Amino acid sequence: MHLRRRSPVPLRRHGLAVLTLLTLAASAVSCAGSRGGAPPPEPSAPKSAGGRQDSPSARPEHPSRPKSPASVHADELGAVPVLMYHQIVKDPRSVYDRKPSDFRAELERLAEEDYVPVTAAAYSTGKIDIPAGRHPVVLTFDDSTDSQFALGKDGRPAPDSAVGILLDVAKRHPAFRPTATLFVNGDPFPATGTKKALRWLHAHGFEVGNHTLDHANLRDISAGQAQHQIAAGQRVVTRSTPGAKVTSLALPFGVQPNPPELDLKGGADGVRYAYDGAYLVGAGPAPSPYATSFDPVGIPRIRSAGAHGQDAQFGSAHWLDELRDGAVKRYTSDGDPDRISYPKSGPARPAKEFRDRTRPY
């Protein structure tokens, strides 16, 4: 995928520069990027693998493809909630922790509001394949704690862990895919063991991303040290799950290295890395990966939080209300993973590398 880079994103820290983050998120979801302009013409028929141009009638129908994007109010340039979780515990100790009951209630809400989980990798590469009329959501977990994932003696995820709760909610909502991205550090999921835990997650459709080896503040160390932290964190994953690709990075404290582009591409100690997306600490909804405002160097996330309490205006309850009520236009699928549909009347415009796939209506 061709990565689009804009000017460096301001540095972030837990609990700091929240207004700056909110401004960034509001700007992103407007999708009024500098590469806007009139909608492109209708795309020509796609080419086959051999270079021959096929007619639309020759292409197999996607099972959930509607008769028209307008029939489901498709808007694939709308905003996507990338939710950020840490500890899932009965007694939260910070605004970043959530009770299992609150986590379950949030998943139930997402399912009832027609969201479908996709991985960070699927989102940042634009490989979003969900049924028509539904909305993608990215569930991300930082710090690789036992409260997020632990296997019991029966080999199944602990029922009160985040993964256990997600699997249970998905059983009762078949359209709600049980997938998520877990960003791990140097000693992930100690109760289960690194190799056993990461292999189980990979085998069951979860994405394992990188959160650096030691949860390092990448701004306060040299460029070489930052690359070491990222490369070493990647090695933790690849050694445990041979063949797995690590393409997503969560920045500890939301802080970018200097220069910020090092969070996407670099290497150290014989390990090279190339990421499709680097994820920040909570702010607001992320732009569509197809929109001009998408920037893989710093993708905003929403901190999971209730409607009341400290900094509730930056939390998931607030932003999910905004997306539900239309105050922020959300991504709605047309059911066709090969096309990008959006209303001509909307403010968003596709990035140039996707314009041959667009279908404005």
CSV table of C-alpha atoms in Angstrom, one decimal:
chain,number,residue,atom,x,y,z
A,1,MET,CA,0.0,0.0,0.0
A,2,HIS,CA,1.2,3.5,-0.8
A,3,LEU,CA,1.5,5.4,2.5
A,4,ARG,CA,0.3,8.9,2.6
A,5,ARG,CA,2.2,11.3,4.8
A,6,ARG,CA,1.3,14.8,5.8
A,7,SER,CA,3.1,17.1,8.1
A,8,PRO,CA,4.2,15.5,11.4
A,9,VAL,CA,1.4,15.1,13.9
A,10,PRO,CA,1.8,16.8,17.3
A,11,LEU,CA,3.3,14.7,20.0
A,12,ARG,CA,0.9,13.1,22.5
A,13,ARG,CA,1.1,11.8,26.1
A,14,HIS,CA,-1.4,10.2,28.5
A,15,GLY,CA,-3.5,12.9,30.0
A,16,LEU,CA,-1.6,15.7,28.1
A,17,ALA,CA,-2.4,17.8,25.1
A,18,VAL,CA,-6.0,16.4,25.0
A,19,LEU,CA,-7.4,19.5,23.4
A,20,THR,CA,-4.8,19.2,20.7
A,21,LEU,CA,-5.9,15.6,20.1
A,22,LEU,CA,-9.5,16.5,20.0
A,23,THR,CA,-8.8,19.2,17.4
A,24,LEU,CA,-6.9,16.7,15.3
A,25,ALA,CA,-9.7,14.2,15.5
A,26,ALA,CA,-12.4,16.8,14.6
A,27,SER,CA,-10.3,17.8,11.6
A,28,ALA,CA,-9.8,14.2,10.6
A,29,VAL,CA,-13.4,13.2,10.7
A,30,SER,CA,-14.4,16.2,8.6
A,31,CYS,CA,-12.3,14.5,5.8
A,32,ALA,CA,-11.6,17.9,4.3
A,33,GLY,CA,-8.0,17.1,3.4
A,34,SER,CA,-5.8,19.2,1.2
A,35,ARG,CA,-6.2,16.8,-1.7
A,36,GLY,CA,-9.9,17.4,-2.1
A,37,GLY,CA,-11.7,18.4,-5.2
A,38,ALA,CA,-14.6,17.4,-7.4
A,39,PRO,CA,-15.6,13.7,-7.2
A,40,PRO,CA,-13.9,11.6,-9.9
A,41,PRO,CA,-15.9,10.1,-12.8
A,42,GLU,CA,-17.3,6.6,-12.5
A,43,PRO,CA,-14.5,4.1,-12.6
A,44,SER,CA,-13.9,1.8,-15.6
A,45,ALA,CA,-14.4,-2.0,-15.2
A,46,PRO,CA,-11.5,-3.7,-13.3
A,47,LYS,CA,-8.8,-5.6,-15.0
A,48,SER,CA,-8.3,-9.3,-14.5
A,49,ALA,CA,-5.0,-10.8,-13.3
A,50,GLY,CA,-3.9,-11.2,-16.9
A,51,GLY,CA,-4.5,-7.5,-17.7
A,52,ARG,CA,-7.7,-8.1,-19.6
A,53,GLN,CA,-10.5,-5.6,-18.8
A,54,ASP,CA,-13.5,-7.5,-17.5
A,55,SER,CA,-17.1,-6.3,-17.8
A,56,PRO,CA,-18.9,-5.7,-14.6
A,57,SER,CA,-21.3,-8.5,-15.4
A,58,ALA,CA,-18.3,-10.9,-15.5
A,59,ARG,CA,-17.4,-10.2,-11.9
A,60,PRO,CA,-18.9,-12.5,-9.2
A,61,GLU,CA,-21.5,-10.9,-7.0
A,62,HIS,CA,-20.5,-10.3,-3.4
A,63,PRO,CA,-23.2,-12.0,-1.3
A,64,SER,CA,-24.1,-8.8,0.6
A,65,ARG,CA,-23.9,-6.4,-2.3
A,66,PRO,CA,-27.0,-4.1,-2.4
A,67,LYS,CA,-28.7,-3.0,-5.6
A,68,SER,CA,-27.3,0.5,-5.0
A,69,PRO,CA,-25.2,2.3,-2.4
A,70,ALA,CA,-28.0,4.8,-1.8
A,71,SER,CA,-30.2,1.9,-0.6
A,72,VAL,CA,-28.1,1.5,2.5
A,73,HIS,CA,-26.9,5.2,2.7
A,74,ALA,CA,-23.3,4.0,2.1
A,75,ASP,CA,-20.5,6.3,3.1
A,76,GLU,CA,-17.1,4.7,2.9
A,77,LEU,CA,-15.4,8.0,3.5
A,78,GLY,CA,-17.0,8.4,6.9
A,79,ALA,CA,-15.2,8.1,10.3
A,80,VAL,CA,-14.3,4.9,12.0
A,81,PRO,CA,-14.1,4.4,15.7
A,82,VAL,CA,-10.8,2.9,16.8
A,83,LEU,CA,-11.4,2.0,20.4
A,84,MET,CA,-8.6,1.8,22.9
A,85,TYR,CA,-8.7,-0.5,26.0
A,86,HIS,CA,-6.2,-1.3,28.8
A,87,GLN,CA,-7.1,-3.3,31.9
A,88,ILE,CA,-10.5,-5.0,32.2
A,89,VAL,CA,-10.8,-5.3,35.9
A,90,LYS,CA,-13.5,-5.2,38.6
A,91,ASP,CA,-11.8,-2.3,40.5
A,92,PRO,CA,-10.5,0.2,37.9
A,93,ARG,CA,-7.5,2.3,39.1
A,94,SER,CA,-7.4,4.8,36.3
A,95,VAL,CA,-9.5,6.3,33.6
A,96,TYR,CA,-7.9,3.8,31.2
A,97,ASP,CA,-9.3,0.8,33.0
A,98,ARG,CA,-12.8,-0.6,32.5
A,99,LYS,CA,-15.0,-3.0,34.5
A,100,PRO,CA,-15.9,-6.3,32.7
A,101,SER,CA,-19.5,-5.3,32.9
A,102,ASP,CA,-18.9,-2.0,31.3
A,103,PHE,CA,-16.8,-3.6,28.6
A,104,ARG,CA,-19.5,-6.1,27.9
A,105,ALA,CA,-22.2,-3.4,27.7
A,106,GLU,CA,-20.1,-1.4,25.2
A,107,LEU,CA,-19.7,-4.5,23.0
A,108,GLU,CA,-23.4,-5.1,23.2
A,109,ARG,CA,-24.1,-1.5,22.2
A,110,LEU,CA,-21.7,-1.8,19.2
A,111,ALA,CA,-23.4,-5.0,18.1
A,112,GLU,CA,-26.9,-3.5,18.4
A,113,GLU,CA,-25.8,-0.4,16.4
A,114,ASP,CA,-24.6,-2.6,13.5
A,115,TYR,CA,-20.9,-2.3,14.0
A,116,VAL,CA,-18.6,-5.1,12.8
A,117,PRO,CA,-15.1,-5.5,14.3
A,118,VAL,CA,-12.2,-5.4,11.9
A,119,THR,CA,-8.5,-5.5,12.8
A,120,ALA,CA,-6.2,-2.5,12.8
A,121,ALA,CA,-4.4,-4.1,9.9
A,122,ALA,CA,-7.6,-4.4,7.8
A,123,TYR,CA,-8.5,-0.8,8.7
A,124,SER,CA,-5.2,0.8,7.9
A,125,THR,CA,-4.7,-1.0,4.6
A,126,GLY,CA,-8.3,-0.3,3.5
A,127,LYS,CA,-9.2,-4.0,3.4
A,128,ILE,CA,-12.6,-3.5,5.0
A,129,ASP,CA,-15.0,-6.3,3.9
A,130,ILE,CA,-18.2,-6.1,5.9
A,131,PRO,CA,-21.9,-6.4,5.0
A,132,ALA,CA,-23.9,-3.6,3.4
A,133,GLY,CA,-25.3,-1.1,5.8
A,134,ARG,CA,-22.9,-1.9,8.6
A,135,HIS,CA,-20.1,0.0,10.2
A,136,PRO,CA,-16.5,-1.0,11.0
A,137,VAL,CA,-15.1,-0.7,14.5
A,138,VAL,CA,-11.5,-1.5,15.5
A,139,LEU,CA,-11.0,-2.9,19.0
A,140,THR,CA,-7.5,-2.4,20.3
A,141,PHE,CA,-5.8,-3.4,23.6
A,142,ASP,CA,-2.6,-2.1,24.9
A,143,ASP,CA,0.0,-3.6,27.3
A,144,SER,CA,-0.8,-7.3,26.8
A,145,THR,CA,-2.2,-8.0,30.3
A,146,ASP,CA,-3.9,-11.1,31.7
A,147,SER,CA,-7.1,-9.2,32.1
A,148,GLN,CA,-7.3,-8.9,28.3
A,149,PHE,CA,-6.4,-12.5,27.5
A,150,ALA,CA,-5.6,-15.7,29.6
A,151,LEU,CA,-6.3,-19.3,28.8
A,152,GLY,CA,-7.9,-21.5,31.5
A,153,LYS,CA,-7.0,-25.1,32.2
A,154,ASP,CA,-9.5,-26.2,29.6
A,155,GLY,CA,-7.6,-24.3,26.9
A,156,ARG,CA,-10.3,-21.7,26.5
A,157,PRO,CA,-10.1,-17.9,27.2
A,158,ALA,CA,-11.0,-17.0,30.7
A,159,PRO,CA,-14.7,-15.9,30.6
A,160,ASP,CA,-14.1,-12.7,32.5
A,161,SER,CA,-11.1,-11.6,30.2
A,162,ALA,CA,-11.6,-9.2,27.4
A,163,VAL,CA,-11.3,-11.9,24.7
A,164,GLY,CA,-13.6,-14.2,26.7
A,165,ILE,CA,-16.3,-11.5,26.9
A,166,LEU,CA,-15.9,-10.6,23.2
A,167,LEU,CA,-16.3,-14.3,22.2
A,168,ASP,CA,-19.4,-14.6,24.3
A,169,VAL,CA,-21.0,-11.4,22.9
A,170,ALA,CA,-20.2,-12.6,19.4
A,171,LYS,CA,-22.1,-15.9,20.0
A,172,ARG,CA,-25.3,-14.0,20.7
A,173,HIS,CA,-24.7,-11.6,17.8
A,174,PRO,CA,-23.5,-13.6,14.8
A,175,ALA,CA,-22.8,-10.5,12.7
A,176,PHE,CA,-20.5,-9.2,15.3
A,177,ARG,CA,-17.1,-10.7,14.4
A,178,PRO,CA,-15.0,-11.8,17.4
A,179,THR,CA,-11.7,-10.1,16.3
A,180,ALA,CA,-9.5,-7.4,17.7
A,181,THR,CA,-5.9,-6.2,17.7
A,182,LEU,CA,-3.8,-6.8,20.8
A,183,PHE,CA,-0.6,-4.6,21.1
A,184,VAL,CA,2.0,-6.5,23.1
A,185,ASN,CA,5.2,-5.6,25.0
A,186,GLY,CA,8.2,-7.7,25.9
A,187,ASP,CA,6.5,-10.2,28.3
A,188,PRO,CA,2.9,-10.5,27.0
A,189,PHE,CA,0.2,-12.4,28.9
A,190,PRO,CA,2.4,-13.9,31.6
A,191,ALA,CA,-0.3,-16.2,33.1
A,192,THR,CA,-0.5,-18.1,29.8
A,193,GLY,CA,3.0,-17.6,28.5
A,194,THR,CA,4.1,-15.7,25.5
A,195,LYS,CA,4.4,-18.4,22.9
A,196,LYS,CA,1.1,-20.2,23.8
A,197,ALA,CA,-0.9,-17.0,24.1
A,198,LEU,CA,0.3,-15.4,20.8
A,199,ARG,CA,-0.1,-18.6,18.9
A,200,TRP,CA,-3.7,-19.0,20.1
A,201,LEU,CA,-4.6,-15.4,19.2
A,202,HIS,CA,-3.0,-15.7,15.8
A,203,ALA,CA,-4.8,-19.1,15.1
A,204,HIS,CA,-8.2,-17.7,16.1
A,205,GLY,CA,-8.2,-14.6,13.9
A,206,PHE,CA,-6.9,-11.9,16.3
A,207,GLU,CA,-4.2,-9.5,15.2
A,208,VAL,CA,-1.1,-9.2,17.4
A,209,GLY,CA,0.5,-5.8,17.0
A,210,ASN,CA,3.6,-4.2,18.5
A,211,HIS,CA,3.7,-1.9,21.5
A,212,THR,CA,7.5,-1.8,21.8
A,213,LEU,CA,9.7,-4.0,23.9
A,214,ASP,CA,9.7,-2.0,27.1
A,215,HIS,CA,6.7,0.4,26.6
A,216,ALA,CA,9.3,3.1,25.9
A,217,ASN,CA,8.7,6.8,25.5
A,218,LEU,CA,10.0,7.1,21.9
A,219,ARG,CA,10.4,10.8,22.1
A,220,ASP,CA,12.8,10.8,25.0
A,221,ILE,CA,15.3,8.5,23.4
A,222,SER,CA,17.5,8.7,20.3
A,223,ALA,CA,16.3,7.6,16.9
A,224,GLY,CA,18.5,4.5,17.2
A,225,GLN,CA,17.1,3.6,20.5
A,226,ALA,CA,13.6,4.1,19.3
A,227,GLN,CA,14.2,1.8,16.4
A,228,HIS,CA,15.6,-0.8,18.8
A,229,GLN,CA,12.5,-0.7,20.9
A,230,ILE,CA,10.2,-1.1,17.9
A,231,ALA,CA,12.3,-3.8,16.3
A,232,ALA,CA,12.8,-5.8,19.5
A,233,GLY,CA,9.1,-5.6,20.2
A,234,GLN,CA,8.4,-7.0,16.8
A,235,ARG,CA,10.8,-9.9,17.4
A,236,VAL,CA,8.8,-10.9,20.4
A,237,VAL,CA,5.9,-11.6,18.2
A,238,THR,CA,7.6,-13.2,15.2
A,239,ARG,CA,9.6,-15.6,17.3
A,240,SER,CA,6.5,-16.9,19.0
A,241,THR,CA,4.3,-17.0,15.8
A,242,PRO,CA,6.5,-18.0,12.8
A,243,GLY,CA,5.0,-16.7,9.6
A,244,ALA,CA,3.0,-14.0,11.3
A,245,LYS,CA,3.4,-10.4,10.0
A,246,VAL,CA,3.4,-7.5,12.3
A,247,THR,CA,2.0,-4.5,10.5
A,248,SER,CA,0.5,-2.3,13.3
A,249,LEU,CA,2.2,-0.3,16.0
A,250,ALA,CA,0.6,1.3,19.1
A,251,LEU,CA,2.8,4.2,20.3
A,252,PRO,CA,3.4,4.0,24.1
A,253,PHE,CA,1.9,7.1,25.8
A,254,GLY,CA,0.8,8.2,22.3
A,255,VAL,CA,4.3,9.7,21.8
A,256,GLN,CA,5.9,9.6,18.4
A,257,PRO,CA,9.6,9.2,17.8
A,258,ASN,CA,11.8,11.9,16.2
A,259,PRO,CA,11.3,11.9,13.3
A,260,PRO,CA,7.7,10.6,13.4
A,261,GLU,CA,8.2,8.5,10.2
A,262,LEU,CA,10.3,6.1,12.2
A,263,ASP,CA,7.2,4.6,13.7
A,264,LEU,CA,6.3,3.2,10.3
A,265,LYS,CA,9.7,2.2,8.8
A,266,GLY,CA,13.1,1.4,10.2
A,267,GLY,CA,15.1,-1.4,11.8
A,268,ALA,CA,17.7,-2.4,14.4
A,269,ASP,CA,19.6,-5.5,15.5
A,270,GLY,CA,19.0,-7.2,12.2
A,271,VAL,CA,15.3,-6.7,12.3
A,272,ARG,CA,13.5,-4.6,9.7
A,273,TYR,CA,10.0,-3.3,10.2
A,274,ALA,CA,7.4,-1.7,8.0
A,275,TYR,CA,4.0,-0.8,9.4
A,276,ASP,CA,0.8,0.2,7.7
A,277,GLY,CA,-0.4,2.2,10.7
A,278,ALA,CA,0.9,3.7,14.0
A,279,TYR,CA,-1.8,4.3,16.6
A,280,LEU,CA,-2.0,7.2,19.1
A,281,VAL,CA,-3.6,7.5,22.5
A,282,GLY,CA,-7.3,8.4,22.8
A,283,ALA,CA,-8.7,11.4,21.0
A,284,GLY,CA,-11.6,10.9,18.6
A,285,PRO,CA,-12.8,8.9,15.6
A,286,ALA,CA,-10.3,8.1,12.9
A,287,PRO,CA,-10.8,9.1,9.2
A,288,SER,CA,-11.7,6.5,6.6
A,289,PRO,CA,-8.5,4.9,5.3
A,290,TYR,CA,-9.7,6.0,1.8
A,291,ALA,CA,-10.0,9.7,2.7
A,292,THR,CA,-7.6,12.5,2.0
A,293,SER,CA,-7.3,13.1,5.7
A,294,PHE,CA,-6.0,9.6,6.6
A,295,ASP,CA,-2.5,9.7,7.9
A,296,PRO,CA,-0.8,6.3,8.8
A,297,VAL,CA,1.9,8.0,10.9
A,298,GLY,CA,-0.6,8.9,13.6
A,299,ILE,CA,-4.0,7.3,13.7
A,300,PRO,CA,-6.3,8.6,16.5
A,301,ARG,CA,-8.0,6.3,18.9
A,302,ILE,CA,-10.9,6.7,21.3
A,303,ARG,CA,-10.4,5.8,24.9
A,304,SER,CA,-13.2,3.5,26.2
A,305,ALA,CA,-15.1,5.4,28.8
A,306,GLY,CA,-18.6,5.9,30.1
A,307,ALA,CA,-20.9,9.0,29.7
A,308,HIS,CA,-19.8,10.5,33.0
A,309,GLY,CA,-16.5,11.0,34.8
A,310,GLN,CA,-13.1,12.4,34.1
A,311,ASP,CA,-12.7,13.6,30.5
A,312,ALA,CA,-15.9,11.9,29.5
A,313,GLN,CA,-16.1,14.2,26.5
A,314,PHE,CA,-13.2,12.4,25.0
A,315,GLY,CA,-14.4,8.9,25.7
A,316,SER,CA,-16.2,6.3,23.7
A,317,ALA,CA,-19.7,6.9,25.1
A,318,HIS,CA,-19.6,10.5,23.8
A,319,TRP,CA,-18.2,9.7,20.4
A,320,LEU,CA,-20.4,6.7,19.8
A,321,ASP,CA,-23.4,9.0,20.5
A,322,GLU,CA,-21.9,11.5,18.0
A,323,LEU,CA,-21.5,8.8,15.3
A,324,ARG,CA,-25.0,7.4,16.0
A,325,ASP,CA,-26.7,10.7,15.8
A,326,GLY,CA,-24.9,11.9,12.7
A,327,ALA,CA,-23.0,14.8,14.3
A,328,VAL,CA,-20.0,12.9,12.9
A,329,LYS,CA,-20.5,11.1,9.7
A,330,ARG,CA,-19.6,7.4,10.2
A,331,TYR,CA,-18.4,4.9,7.7
A,332,THR,CA,-21.2,2.8,6.3
A,333,SER,CA,-20.4,-0.1,4.0
A,334,ASP,CA,-21.9,-0.7,0.6
A,335,GLY,CA,-21.2,-4.4,0.9
A,336,ASP,CA,-18.7,-4.4,-2.0
A,337,PRO,CA,-15.1,-4.6,-0.9
A,338,ASP,CA,-13.9,-3.8,-4.4
A,339,ARG,CA,-15.6,-0.3,-4.5
A,340,ILE,CA,-15.7,2.8,-2.4
A,341,SER,CA,-19.1,4.4,-2.3
A,342,TYR,CA,-19.9,7.8,-0.8
A,343,PRO,CA,-22.5,10.6,-1.3
A,344,LYS,CA,-21.5,13.4,-3.7
A,345,SER,CA,-23.0,15.9,-1.3
A,346,GLY,CA,-20.7,15.0,1.6
A,347,PRO,CA,-17.6,16.9,2.5
A,348,ALA,CA,-15.2,14.0,2.1
A,349,ARG,CA,-13.1,13.2,-0.9
A,350,PRO,CA,-11.0,10.0,-1.7
A,351,ALA,CA,-7.3,10.0,-1.8
A,352,LYS,CA,-5.9,9.8,-5.3
A,353,GLU,CA,-4.6,6.3,-5.0
A,354,PHE,CA,-8.2,5.0,-4.4
A,355,ARG,CA,-10.0,7.0,-7.0
A,356,ASP,CA,-10.2,4.2,-9.6
A,357,ARG,CA,-12.3,2.3,-7.0
A,358,THR,CA,-14.7,5.1,-6.1
A,359,ARG,CA,-18.5,5.1,-6.7
A,360,PRO,CA,-19.9,8.5,-5.8
A,361,TYR,CA,-23.7,8.7,-5.9
